[in-house]
């Protein structure tokens, strides 16, 4: 793939982050292969996660092709950029097409970034994962690499005010050892992926320069005030019901 805007955008972002005094904590970046395809499975705690997740691949001089909602591709500003970065548009009404494209990318030597939780975790814990990441890696015959990002929830996440300037913030990028999956038991292998991501999350929180005690952005299990997984699941369900009601009302008005 020819990349013109992607490398230039990364360079611009690095310059901006430095000017804002942002700091990065990284570990395990050597696990991202310098050649060949892979599926990079990351947690999802904020709206700007994919902006930072790709930086974990920079030491290996790789570009990550992220799977993202088609809304981002249809926006008049972000759309042209997303397409020029060769990211993958995900239409939830036709998920097979984006799945097939991701597998093709990985087979052709690209690193594909995916958020197997599918939606932002309000608890900041690792939610139940979809099996897509495991199935993609197995079908493409490439390694599945677990990853955790930490600190992006301080910039923009659900239920909290945004601070997109990120001045002085620290972002953690932690990559785990590749998992070789067969796809014979996607549920069991997805459980192993979740276990690996949970361990990386514990490391990210332990290494973070600010204590999680009493912080809204930290899981309750670590002394934070974020909702528990069960509480967050209830909030997610209420959000889905509200969205459905809004769509129904809009349909009635049209």
mmCIF file of C-alpha atoms in Angstrom:
data_model
loop_
_atom_site.group_PDB
_atom_site.id
_atom_site.type_symbol
_atom_site.label_atom_id
_atom_site.label_comp_id
_atom_site.label_asym_id
_atom_site.label_seq_id
_atom_site.Cartn_x
_atom_site.Cartn_y
_atom_site.Cartn_z
ATOM 1 C CA UNK A 1 0.000 0.000 0.000
ATOM 2 C CA UNK A 2 1.185 3.502 -0.763
ATOM 3 C CA UNK A 3 1.124 5.745 2.289
ATOM 4 C CA UNK A 4 1.519 9.472 1.877
ATOM 5 C CA UNK A 5 -0.616 11.063 4.586
ATOM 6 C CA UNK A 6 -0.210 8.438 7.327
ATOM 7 C CA UNK A 7 3.540 8.906 8.061
ATOM 8 C CA UNK A 8 3.215 12.695 7.790
ATOM 9 C CA UNK A 9 0.295 12.698 10.209
ATOM 10 C CA UNK A 10 2.228 10.572 12.713
ATOM 11 C CA UNK A 11 5.158 12.993 12.563
ATOM 12 C CA UNK A 12 2.814 15.945 13.086
ATOM 13 C CA UNK A 13 1.136 14.204 16.017
ATOM 14 C CA UNK A 14 4.486 13.430 17.661
ATOM 15 C CA UNK A 15 5.477 17.088 17.378
ATOM 16 C CA UNK A 16 2.140 18.203 18.851
ATOM 17 C CA UNK A 17 2.287 15.738 21.745
ATOM 18 C CA UNK A 18 5.806 16.891 22.591
ATOM 19 C CA UNK A 19 4.709 20.539 22.539
ATOM 20 C CA UNK A 20 1.858 19.667 24.923
ATOM 21 C CA UNK A 21 4.273 17.987 27.324
ATOM 22 C CA UNK A 22 2.639 14.589 26.927
ATOM 23 C CA UNK A 23 4.613 11.573 28.086
ATOM 24 C CA UNK A 24 4.498 7.959 26.959
ATOM 25 C CA UNK A 25 5.101 4.770 28.914
ATOM 26 C CA UNK A 26 5.714 1.753 26.711
ATOM 27 C CA UNK A 27 6.497 -1.893 27.231
ATOM 28 C CA UNK A 28 6.564 -4.964 25.016
ATOM 29 C CA UNK A 29 6.682 -3.033 21.738
ATOM 30 C CA UNK A 30 9.275 -5.537 20.514
ATOM 31 C CA UNK A 31 6.421 -8.047 20.234
ATOM 32 C CA UNK A 32 5.051 -6.227 17.203
ATOM 33 C CA UNK A 33 6.688 -7.899 14.171
ATOM 34 C CA UNK A 34 8.811 -5.850 11.792
ATOM 35 C CA UNK A 35 7.454 -7.828 8.861
ATOM 36 C CA UNK A 36 4.374 -9.885 8.144
ATOM 37 C CA UNK A 37 0.745 -9.657 9.127
ATOM 38 C CA UNK A 38 -0.778 -9.647 12.589
ATOM 39 C CA UNK A 39 -3.979 -8.815 14.426
ATOM 40 C CA UNK A 40 -3.434 -6.230 17.173
ATOM 41 C CA UNK A 41 -6.221 -6.557 19.758
ATOM 42 C CA UNK A 42 -6.505 -3.520 22.033
ATOM 43 C CA UNK A 43 -8.740 -2.457 24.897
ATOM 44 C CA UNK A 44 -11.187 0.394 24.404
ATOM 45 C CA UNK A 45 -11.435 3.079 27.097
ATOM 46 C CA UNK A 46 -11.810 6.303 25.121
ATOM 47 C CA UNK A 47 -12.831 7.863 21.840
ATOM 48 C CA UNK A 48 -9.242 8.628 20.792
ATOM 49 C CA UNK A 49 -7.688 5.226 21.524
ATOM 50 C CA UNK A 50 -6.811 4.458 17.900
ATOM 51 C CA UNK A 51 -4.904 7.768 17.635
ATOM 52 C CA UNK A 52 -2.418 6.453 20.187
ATOM 53 C CA UNK A 53 -2.529 2.672 19.724
ATOM 54 C CA UNK A 54 -0.623 2.920 16.468
ATOM 55 C CA UNK A 55 2.349 4.470 18.277
ATOM 56 C CA UNK A 56 3.097 1.076 19.817
ATOM 57 C CA UNK A 57 4.039 -0.106 16.318
ATOM 58 C CA UNK A 58 6.431 2.766 15.644
ATOM 59 C CA UNK A 59 9.535 1.058 17.146
ATOM 60 C CA UNK A 60 8.954 -1.738 14.609
ATOM 61 C CA UNK A 61 8.448 0.861 11.869
ATOM 62 C CA UNK A 62 4.957 -0.465 11.130
ATOM 63 C CA UNK A 63 1.643 1.196 10.344
ATOM 64 C CA UNK A 64 -1.560 -0.207 11.820
ATOM 65 C CA UNK A 65 -4.769 -0.426 9.791
ATOM 66 C CA UNK A 66 -7.596 0.039 12.272
ATOM 67 C CA UNK A 67 -11.136 -1.223 12.029
ATOM 68 C CA UNK A 68 -13.440 1.710 12.794
ATOM 69 C CA UNK A 69 -17.133 2.572 12.534
ATOM 70 C CA UNK A 70 -18.205 3.699 9.088
ATOM 71 C CA UNK A 71 -19.385 7.021 10.579
ATOM 72 C CA UNK A 72 -15.744 8.104 10.776
ATOM 73 C CA UNK A 73 -15.331 7.369 7.066
ATOM 74 C CA UNK A 74 -18.441 9.329 6.142
ATOM 75 C CA UNK A 75 -17.438 12.496 8.037
ATOM 76 C CA UNK A 76 -16.326 15.298 5.711
ATOM 77 C CA UNK A 77 -13.075 15.868 7.655
ATOM 78 C CA UNK A 78 -12.083 12.495 9.087
ATOM 79 C CA UNK A 79 -13.390 10.480 6.132
ATOM 80 C CA UNK A 80 -10.680 11.381 3.586
ATOM 81 C CA UNK A 81 -7.980 10.834 6.224
ATOM 82 C CA UNK A 82 -9.319 7.444 7.319
ATOM 83 C CA UNK A 83 -9.415 6.281 3.711
ATOM 84 C CA UNK A 84 -5.924 7.604 2.980
ATOM 85 C CA UNK A 85 -4.616 5.688 6.026
ATOM 86 C CA UNK A 86 -6.163 2.512 4.537
ATOM 87 C CA UNK A 87 -8.175 1.855 7.695
ATOM 88 C CA UNK A 88 -11.134 -0.529 7.482
ATOM 89 C CA UNK A 89 -14.701 0.761 7.572
ATOM 90 C CA UNK A 90 -17.031 -1.312 9.755
ATOM 91 C CA UNK A 91 -20.711 -1.353 8.887
ATOM 92 C CA UNK A 92 -22.480 -3.141 11.712
ATOM 93 C CA UNK A 93 -25.293 -4.040 9.324
ATOM 94 C CA UNK A 94 -22.794 -5.767 7.027
ATOM 95 C CA UNK A 95 -19.970 -6.888 9.276
ATOM 96 C CA UNK A 96 -18.858 -9.736 7.014
ATOM 97 C CA UNK A 97 -17.439 -7.359 4.408
ATOM 98 C CA UNK A 98 -15.170 -5.591 6.929
ATOM 99 C CA UNK A 99 -14.196 -8.941 8.471
ATOM 100 C CA UNK A 100 -13.173 -10.292 5.070
ATOM 101 C CA UNK A 101 -11.186 -7.142 4.310
ATOM 102 C CA UNK A 102 -9.343 -7.397 7.643
ATOM 103 C CA UNK A 103 -8.413 -11.021 6.948
ATOM 104 C CA UNK A 104 -7.183 -10.081 3.472
ATOM 105 C CA UNK A 105 -5.083 -7.234 4.886
ATOM 106 C CA UNK A 106 -3.468 -9.522 7.462
ATOM 107 C CA UNK A 107 -2.771 -12.232 4.885
ATOM 108 C CA UNK A 108 -1.072 -9.615 2.738
ATOM 109 C CA UNK A 109 1.291 -8.645 5.545
ATOM 110 C CA UNK A 110 -0.565 -5.755 7.199
ATOM 111 C CA UNK A 111 -1.101 -5.235 10.923
ATOM 112 C CA UNK A 112 -4.807 -4.865 11.584
ATOM 113 C CA UNK A 113 -5.947 -3.097 14.759
ATOM 114 C CA UNK A 114 -9.195 -4.212 16.342
ATOM 115 C CA UNK A 115 -11.117 -3.426 19.533
ATOM 116 C CA UNK A 116 -12.599 -6.814 20.507
ATOM 117 C CA UNK A 117 -14.725 -5.243 23.259
ATOM 118 C CA UNK A 118 -16.588 -3.470 20.413
ATOM 119 C CA UNK A 119 -17.604 -0.540 22.631
ATOM 120 C CA UNK A 120 -15.918 1.700 25.194
ATOM 121 C CA UNK A 121 -15.562 0.152 28.640
ATOM 122 C CA UNK A 122 -17.153 2.442 31.216
ATOM 123 C CA UNK A 123 -15.548 0.381 33.988
ATOM 124 C CA UNK A 124 -12.103 0.737 32.368
ATOM 125 C CA UNK A 125 -11.757 -3.009 32.907
ATOM 126 C CA UNK A 126 -11.539 -5.501 30.042
ATOM 127 C CA UNK A 127 -15.120 -6.306 29.065
ATOM 128 C CA UNK A 128 -16.274 -9.561 27.534
ATOM 129 C CA UNK A 129 -14.603 -9.869 24.136
ATOM 130 C CA UNK A 130 -16.082 -10.725 20.779
ATOM 131 C CA UNK A 131 -14.461 -13.713 19.059
ATOM 132 C CA UNK A 132 -13.706 -11.817 15.841
ATOM 133 C CA UNK A 133 -10.067 -11.073 16.655
ATOM 134 C CA UNK A 134 -9.288 -14.745 17.274
ATOM 135 C CA UNK A 135 -11.161 -15.883 14.165
ATOM 136 C CA UNK A 136 -9.426 -13.283 11.974
ATOM 137 C CA UNK A 137 -5.959 -14.224 13.181
ATOM 138 C CA UNK A 138 -6.646 -17.939 12.730
ATOM 139 C CA UNK A 139 -8.134 -17.534 9.257
ATOM 140 C CA UNK A 140 -5.318 -15.261 8.093
ATOM 141 C CA UNK A 141 -2.667 -17.483 9.685
ATOM 142 C CA UNK A 142 -1.067 -14.620 11.611
ATOM 143 C CA UNK A 143 -0.262 -13.995 15.300
ATOM 144 C CA UNK A 144 -2.770 -12.339 17.611
ATOM 145 C CA UNK A 145 -1.117 -9.623 19.687
ATOM 146 C CA UNK A 146 -2.773 -8.368 22.906
ATOM 147 C CA UNK A 147 -2.362 -4.708 23.779
ATOM 148 C CA UNK A 148 -3.569 -2.263 26.414
ATOM 149 C CA UNK A 149 -3.686 1.504 26.243
ATOM 150 C CA UNK A 150 -4.027 3.524 29.432
ATOM 151 C CA UNK A 151 -4.583 7.233 30.013
ATOM 152 C CA UNK A 152 -6.620 7.971 26.889
ATOM 153 C CA UNK A 153 -9.788 8.034 29.014
ATOM 154 C CA UNK A 154 -8.470 11.294 30.494
ATOM 155 C CA UNK A 155 -8.772 12.910 27.060
ATOM 156 C CA UNK A 156 -12.247 11.818 25.968
ATOM 157 C CA UNK A 157 -14.473 8.991 27.144
ATOM 158 C CA UNK A 158 -18.107 8.318 27.950
ATOM 159 C CA UNK A 159 -19.917 10.201 30.736
ATOM 160 C CA UNK A 160 -17.063 12.678 31.408
ATOM 161 C CA UNK A 161 -15.951 16.052 30.090
ATOM 162 C CA UNK A 162 -13.320 15.962 27.385
ATOM 163 C CA UNK A 163 -9.806 17.366 27.714
ATOM 164 C CA UNK A 164 -8.532 16.848 24.195
ATOM 165 C CA UNK A 165 -5.520 19.106 24.649
ATOM 166 C CA UNK A 166 -4.038 16.452 26.906
ATOM 167 C CA UNK A 167 -1.466 18.863 28.287
ATOM 168 C CA UNK A 168 0.980 17.047 30.563
ATOM 169 C CA UNK A 169 -0.914 13.753 30.377
ATOM 170 C CA UNK A 170 0.789 10.359 30.356
ATOM 171 C CA UNK A 171 -0.314 7.646 27.935
ATOM 172 C CA UNK A 172 0.618 4.020 28.564
ATOM 173 C CA UNK A 173 1.074 1.595 25.657
ATOM 174 C CA UNK A 174 1.693 -1.996 26.737
ATOM 175 C CA UNK A 175 2.006 -4.901 24.306
ATOM 176 C CA UNK A 176 1.921 -8.585 25.223
ATOM 177 C CA UNK A 177 3.527 -11.644 23.675
ATOM 178 C CA UNK A 178 1.846 -12.857 20.465
ATOM 179 C CA UNK A 179 -0.729 -15.606 20.820
ATOM 180 C CA UNK A 180 -0.785 -18.384 18.242
ATOM 181 C CA UNK A 181 -4.443 -19.256 17.722
ATOM 182 C CA UNK A 182 -6.049 -22.016 15.680
ATOM 183 C CA UNK A 183 -9.677 -20.925 15.655
ATOM 184 C CA UNK A 184 -10.751 -24.460 16.609
ATOM 185 C CA UNK A 185 -12.263 -23.129 19.840
ATOM 186 C CA UNK A 186 -12.735 -19.355 19.405
ATOM 187 C CA UNK A 187 -14.463 -18.969 22.768
ATOM 188 C CA UNK A 188 -11.632 -20.613 24.731
ATOM 189 C CA UNK A 189 -8.952 -18.751 22.771
ATOM 190 C CA UNK A 190 -10.801 -15.464 23.260
ATOM 191 C CA UNK A 191 -10.795 -16.166 26.998
ATOM 192 C CA UNK A 192 -6.996 -16.505 26.810
ATOM 193 C CA UNK A 193 -6.810 -13.191 24.948
ATOM 194 C CA UNK A 194 -8.905 -11.496 27.645
ATOM 195 C CA UNK A 195 -6.666 -12.987 30.332
ATOM 196 C CA UNK A 196 -3.568 -11.594 28.605
ATOM 197 C CA UNK A 197 -5.161 -8.157 28.192
ATOM 198 C CA UNK A 198 -6.276 -8.093 31.832
ATOM 199 C CA UNK A 199 -2.711 -8.797 32.958
ATOM 200 C CA UNK A 200 -1.451 -5.958 30.753
ATOM 201 C CA UNK A 201 -4.105 -3.663 32.234
ATOM 202 C CA UNK A 202 -2.924 -4.416 35.775
ATOM 203 C CA UNK A 203 0.621 -3.579 34.692
ATOM 204 C CA UNK A 204 -0.489 -0.346 33.022
ATOM 205 C CA UNK A 205 -2.282 0.829 36.166
ATOM 206 C CA UNK A 206 0.598 -0.196 38.450
ATOM 207 C CA UNK A 207 3.131 1.658 36.269
ATOM 208 C CA UNK A 208 1.032 4.802 35.855
ATOM 209 C CA UNK A 209 2.538 7.880 37.558
ATOM 210 C CA UNK A 210 -0.728 8.820 39.323
ATOM 211 C CA UNK A 211 -2.290 6.627 42.016
ATOM 212 C CA UNK A 212 -5.678 5.152 41.035
ATOM 213 C CA UNK A 213 -7.052 5.614 44.545
ATOM 214 C CA UNK A 214 -10.267 7.622 44.455
ATOM 215 C CA UNK A 215 -9.908 8.487 40.753
ATOM 216 C CA UNK A 216 -12.928 8.407 38.422
ATOM 217 C CA UNK A 217 -10.738 7.079 35.606
ATOM 218 C CA UNK A 218 -9.609 3.967 37.497
ATOM 219 C CA UNK A 219 -11.428 0.637 37.966
ATOM 220 C CA UNK A 220 -13.134 0.021 41.297
ATOM 221 C CA UNK A 221 -10.934 -3.070 41.701
ATOM 222 C CA UNK A 222 -7.904 -0.778 41.813
ATOM 223 C CA UNK A 223 -9.413 1.700 44.254
ATOM 224 C CA UNK A 224 -10.982 3.973 41.651
ATOM 225 C CA UNK A 225 -14.565 5.177 41.505
ATOM 226 C CA UNK A 226 -15.429 3.916 38.012
ATOM 227 C CA UNK A 227 -18.463 1.622 37.735
ATOM 228 C CA UNK A 228 -17.872 -2.072 38.230
ATOM 229 C CA UNK A 229 -18.210 -4.337 35.205
ATOM 230 C CA UNK A 230 -21.770 -5.209 36.259
ATOM 231 C CA UNK A 231 -22.721 -1.565 36.833
ATOM 232 C CA UNK A 232 -21.174 -0.560 33.523
ATOM 233 C CA UNK A 233 -23.093 -3.316 31.710
ATOM 234 C CA UNK A 234 -26.337 -1.899 33.095
ATOM 235 C CA UNK A 235 -25.401 1.604 31.905
ATOM 236 C CA UNK A 236 -24.571 0.211 28.452
ATOM 237 C CA UNK A 237 -27.953 -1.516 28.297
ATOM 238 C CA UNK A 238 -29.765 1.693 29.279
ATOM 239 C CA UNK A 239 -27.832 3.555 26.582
ATOM 240 C CA UNK A 240 -28.855 1.031 23.925
ATOM 241 C CA UNK A 241 -32.517 1.287 24.960
ATOM 242 C CA UNK A 242 -32.360 5.095 24.801
ATOM 243 C CA UNK A 243 -30.760 4.970 21.346
ATOM 244 C CA UNK A 244 -33.408 2.578 20.072
ATOM 245 C CA UNK A 245 -36.172 4.845 21.396
ATOM 246 C CA UNK A 246 -34.551 7.855 19.726
ATOM 247 C CA UNK A 247 -34.308 6.052 16.379
ATOM 248 C CA UNK A 248 -37.943 4.953 16.645
ATOM 249 C CA UNK A 249 -39.089 8.503 17.404
ATOM 250 C CA UNK A 250 -37.086 9.856 14.487
ATOM 251 C CA UNK A 251 -38.599 7.239 12.167
ATOM 252 C CA UNK A 252 -42.116 8.190 13.250
ATOM 253 C CA UNK A 253 -41.423 11.864 12.512
ATOM 254 C CA UNK A 254 -40.099 11.153 9.016
#
